[in-house]
Amino acid sequence: MDNILYRFEIKKGKESVAEEWLEYLVSHKEEAEPLLKQEKAYFEAYFKETVEDIMYVYMFFSCDDVEYSNKTALESNNELNTKHFEYMKECVALDKGNIMESILYLNNMEDVLK
């Protein structure tokens, strides 16, 4: 299982676009959840913070295979994924940020699923 934490730096002056992007994701949550199955993903969560006037968006992502999940999402013709990637392209400084792989992942999902 792949557990990844993405740290996206938001381009200066594009913070309002990032806020709009996150609001878009929240308002389309019910449409997004079935896409996780197609991507063989289990969990996707977004966080944001501002440090020294720079906005960051974090995405925690848990899936079987991150390469498969990303490829599936990028190649999908789903309107939600298309809009999601358009927002990212507009506001995320793709040459900055970080992708972190987990060192340890614990879960207690069997109790949740009972």
PDB file of C-alpha atoms in Angstrom:
ATOM      1  CA  MET A   1       0.000   0.000   0.000  1.00  0.00           C
ATOM      2  CA  ASP A   2       1.223   3.495  -0.861  1.00  0.00           C
ATOM      3  CA  ASN A   3       0.670   6.335   1.608  1.00  0.00           C
ATOM      4  CA  ILE A   4       1.802   9.679   0.280  1.00  0.00           C
ATOM      5  CA  LEU A   5       1.753  13.214   1.653  1.00  0.00           C
ATOM      6  CA  TYR A   6       1.943  15.883  -1.032  1.00  0.00           C
ATOM      7  CA  ARG A   7       2.931  19.426  -0.078  1.00  0.00           C
ATOM      8  CA  PHE A   8       1.836  21.872  -2.759  1.00  0.00           C
ATOM      9  CA  GLU A   9       3.142  25.434  -2.675  1.00  0.00           C
ATOM     10  CA  ILE A  10       0.573  27.875  -3.988  1.00  0.00           C
ATOM     11  CA  LYS A  11       1.774  30.471  -6.485  1.00  0.00           C
ATOM     12  CA  LYS A  12       1.913  33.997  -5.088  1.00  0.00           C
ATOM     13  CA  GLY A  13      -1.270  35.834  -6.050  1.00  0.00           C
ATOM     14  CA  LYS A  14      -3.164  32.570  -6.698  1.00  0.00           C
ATOM     15  CA  GLU A  15      -4.318  31.974  -3.115  1.00  0.00           C
ATOM     16  CA  SER A  16      -7.929  32.833  -3.997  1.00  0.00           C
ATOM     17  CA  VAL A  17      -7.818  30.250  -6.806  1.00  0.00           C
ATOM     18  CA  ALA A  18      -6.521  27.661  -4.313  1.00  0.00           C
ATOM     19  CA  GLU A  19      -9.382  28.522  -1.932  1.00  0.00           C
ATOM     20  CA  GLU A  20     -11.846  28.148  -4.811  1.00  0.00           C
ATOM     21  CA  TRP A  21     -10.253  24.789  -5.713  1.00  0.00           C
ATOM     22  CA  LEU A  22     -10.607  23.480  -2.151  1.00  0.00           C
ATOM     23  CA  GLU A  23     -14.211  24.737  -1.958  1.00  0.00           C
ATOM     24  CA  TYR A  24     -14.899  22.977  -5.262  1.00  0.00           C
ATOM     25  CA  LEU A  25     -13.561  19.696  -3.866  1.00  0.00           C
ATOM     26  CA  VAL A  26     -15.618  20.032  -0.678  1.00  0.00           C
ATOM     27  CA  SER A  27     -18.800  20.840  -2.598  1.00  0.00           C
ATOM     28  CA  HIS A  28     -18.288  17.806  -4.875  1.00  0.00           C
ATOM     29  CA  LYS A  29     -17.338  15.297  -2.184  1.00  0.00           C
ATOM     30  CA  GLU A  30     -20.148  12.859  -2.983  1.00  0.00           C
ATOM     31  CA  GLU A  31     -19.159  12.784  -6.654  1.00  0.00           C
ATOM     32  CA  ALA A  32     -15.490  12.328  -5.776  1.00  0.00           C
ATOM     33  CA  GLU A  33     -15.818   9.362  -3.427  1.00  0.00           C
ATOM     34  CA  PRO A  34     -16.776   6.832  -6.167  1.00  0.00           C
ATOM     35  CA  LEU A  35     -13.714   7.930  -8.153  1.00  0.00           C
ATOM     36  CA  LEU A  36     -11.513   6.585  -5.355  1.00  0.00           C
ATOM     37  CA  LYS A  37     -12.716   3.066  -6.186  1.00  0.00           C
ATOM     38  CA  GLN A  38     -11.757   3.493  -9.843  1.00  0.00           C
ATOM     39  CA  GLU A  39      -8.320   4.720  -8.738  1.00  0.00           C
ATOM     40  CA  LYS A  40      -7.948   1.854  -6.213  1.00  0.00           C
ATOM     41  CA  ALA A  41      -7.543   4.499  -3.537  1.00  0.00           C
ATOM     42  CA  TYR A  42      -8.813   4.376   0.030  1.00  0.00           C
ATOM     43  CA  PHE A  43      -8.267   7.779   1.520  1.00  0.00           C
ATOM     44  CA  GLU A  44      -7.703  11.329   0.307  1.00  0.00           C
ATOM     45  CA  ALA A  45      -7.602  14.323   2.650  1.00  0.00           C
ATOM     46  CA  TYR A  46      -6.668  17.968   2.128  1.00  0.00           C
ATOM     47  CA  PHE A  47      -5.151  20.456   4.564  1.00  0.00           C
ATOM     48  CA  LYS A  48      -3.919  24.009   4.183  1.00  0.00           C
ATOM     49  CA  GLU A  49      -1.614  26.366   6.022  1.00  0.00           C
ATOM     50  CA  THR A  50       0.143  29.661   5.482  1.00  0.00           C
ATOM     51  CA  VAL A  51       3.774  30.040   6.552  1.00  0.00           C
ATOM     52  CA  GLU A  52       5.578  33.368   6.126  1.00  0.00           C
ATOM     53  CA  ASP A  53       2.924  34.568   3.649  1.00  0.00           C
ATOM     54  CA  ILE A  54       3.195  31.425   1.511  1.00  0.00           C
ATOM     55  CA  MET A  55       0.109  29.228   1.248  1.00  0.00           C
ATOM     56  CA  TYR A  56       0.530  25.460   1.171  1.00  0.00           C
ATOM     57  CA  VAL A  57      -2.019  22.758   0.434  1.00  0.00           C
ATOM     58  CA  TYR A  58      -1.301  19.253   1.665  1.00  0.00           C
ATOM     59  CA  MET A  59      -2.928  16.122   0.338  1.00  0.00           C
ATOM     60  CA  PHE A  60      -2.668  12.810   2.156  1.00  0.00           C
ATOM     61  CA  PHE A  61      -3.362   9.929  -0.204  1.00  0.00           C
ATOM     62  CA  SER A  62      -3.608   6.208   0.523  1.00  0.00           C
ATOM     63  CA  CYS A  63      -3.949   3.683  -2.309  1.00  0.00           C
ATOM     64  CA  ASP A  64      -2.808   0.312  -3.621  1.00  0.00           C
ATOM     65  CA  ASP A  65      -0.418   1.794  -6.185  1.00  0.00           C
ATOM     66  CA  VAL A  66       0.113   5.560  -6.494  1.00  0.00           C
ATOM     67  CA  GLU A  67       1.312   5.312 -10.111  1.00  0.00           C
ATOM     68  CA  TYR A  68      -1.855   3.450 -11.104  1.00  0.00           C
ATOM     69  CA  SER A  69      -4.064   5.888  -9.172  1.00  0.00           C
ATOM     70  CA  ASN A  70      -2.463   8.968 -10.676  1.00  0.00           C
ATOM     71  CA  LYS A  71      -2.545   7.544 -14.197  1.00  0.00           C
ATOM     72  CA  THR A  72      -6.201   6.560 -13.837  1.00  0.00           C
ATOM     73  CA  ALA A  73      -7.168  10.011 -12.555  1.00  0.00           C
ATOM     74  CA  LEU A  74      -5.167  11.865 -15.215  1.00  0.00           C
ATOM     75  CA  GLU A  75      -6.581   9.754 -18.050  1.00  0.00           C
ATOM     76  CA  SER A  76     -10.165   9.858 -16.876  1.00  0.00           C
ATOM     77  CA  ASN A  77     -12.673  11.946 -18.761  1.00  0.00           C
ATOM     78  CA  ASN A  78     -14.499  12.684 -15.545  1.00  0.00           C
ATOM     79  CA  GLU A  79     -15.428  16.364 -15.237  1.00  0.00           C
ATOM     80  CA  LEU A  80     -14.465  16.464 -11.564  1.00  0.00           C
ATOM     81  CA  ASN A  81     -10.933  15.177 -12.210  1.00  0.00           C
ATOM     82  CA  THR A  82     -10.539  17.507 -15.194  1.00  0.00           C
ATOM     83  CA  LYS A  83     -11.556  20.546 -13.138  1.00  0.00           C
ATOM     84  CA  HIS A  84      -9.377  19.393 -10.219  1.00  0.00           C
ATOM     85  CA  PHE A  85      -6.280  19.248 -12.421  1.00  0.00           C
ATOM     86  CA  GLU A  86      -7.136  22.580 -14.083  1.00  0.00           C
ATOM     87  CA  TYR A  87      -7.233  24.243 -10.661  1.00  0.00           C
ATOM     88  CA  MET A  88      -3.942  22.614  -9.715  1.00  0.00           C
ATOM     89  CA  LYS A  89      -2.253  23.745 -12.929  1.00  0.00           C
ATOM     90  CA  GLU A  90      -3.425  27.306 -12.336  1.00  0.00           C
ATOM     91  CA  CYS A  91      -2.473  27.722  -8.692  1.00  0.00           C
ATOM     92  CA  VAL A  92       0.158  25.135  -7.701  1.00  0.00           C
ATOM     93  CA  ALA A  93       3.850  25.921  -8.185  1.00  0.00           C
ATOM     94  CA  LEU A  94       4.661  22.528  -9.668  1.00  0.00           C
ATOM     95  CA  ASP A  95       8.407  23.142  -9.444  1.00  0.00           C
ATOM     96  CA  LYS A  96       8.138  23.574  -5.669  1.00  0.00           C
ATOM     97  CA  GLY A  97       6.613  21.538  -2.899  1.00  0.00           C
ATOM     98  CA  ASN A  98       7.370  18.039  -1.770  1.00  0.00           C
ATOM     99  CA  ILE A  99       6.182  14.447  -2.039  1.00  0.00           C
ATOM    100  CA  MET A 100       6.720  12.409   1.096  1.00  0.00           C
ATOM    101  CA  GLU A 101       6.322   8.657   1.454  1.00  0.00           C
ATOM    102  CA  SER A 102       5.270   7.307   4.818  1.00  0.00           C
ATOM    103  CA  ILE A 103       7.726   5.573   7.061  1.00  0.00           C
ATOM    104  CA  LEU A 104       5.009   3.970   9.165  1.00  0.00           C
ATOM    105  CA  TYR A 105       1.283   3.631   8.595  1.00  0.00           C
ATOM    106  CA  LEU A 106      -0.987   2.278  11.319  1.00  0.00           C
ATOM    107  CA  ASN A 107      -4.694   1.718  10.991  1.00  0.00           C
ATOM    108  CA  ASN A 108      -7.584   0.239  12.846  1.00  0.00           C
ATOM    109  CA  MET A 109     -10.012   0.071   9.951  1.00  0.00           C
ATOM    110  CA  GLU A 110     -11.398  -3.319  10.951  1.00  0.00           C
ATOM    111  CA  ASP A 111     -13.112  -1.661  13.936  1.00  0.00           C
ATOM    112  CA  VAL A 112     -14.516   1.089  11.729  1.00  0.00           C
ATOM    113  CA  LEU A 113     -15.892  -1.412   9.231  1.00  0.00           C
ATOM    114  CA  LYS A 114     -17.696  -3.552  11.843  1.00  0.00           C
TER     115      LYS A 114
END
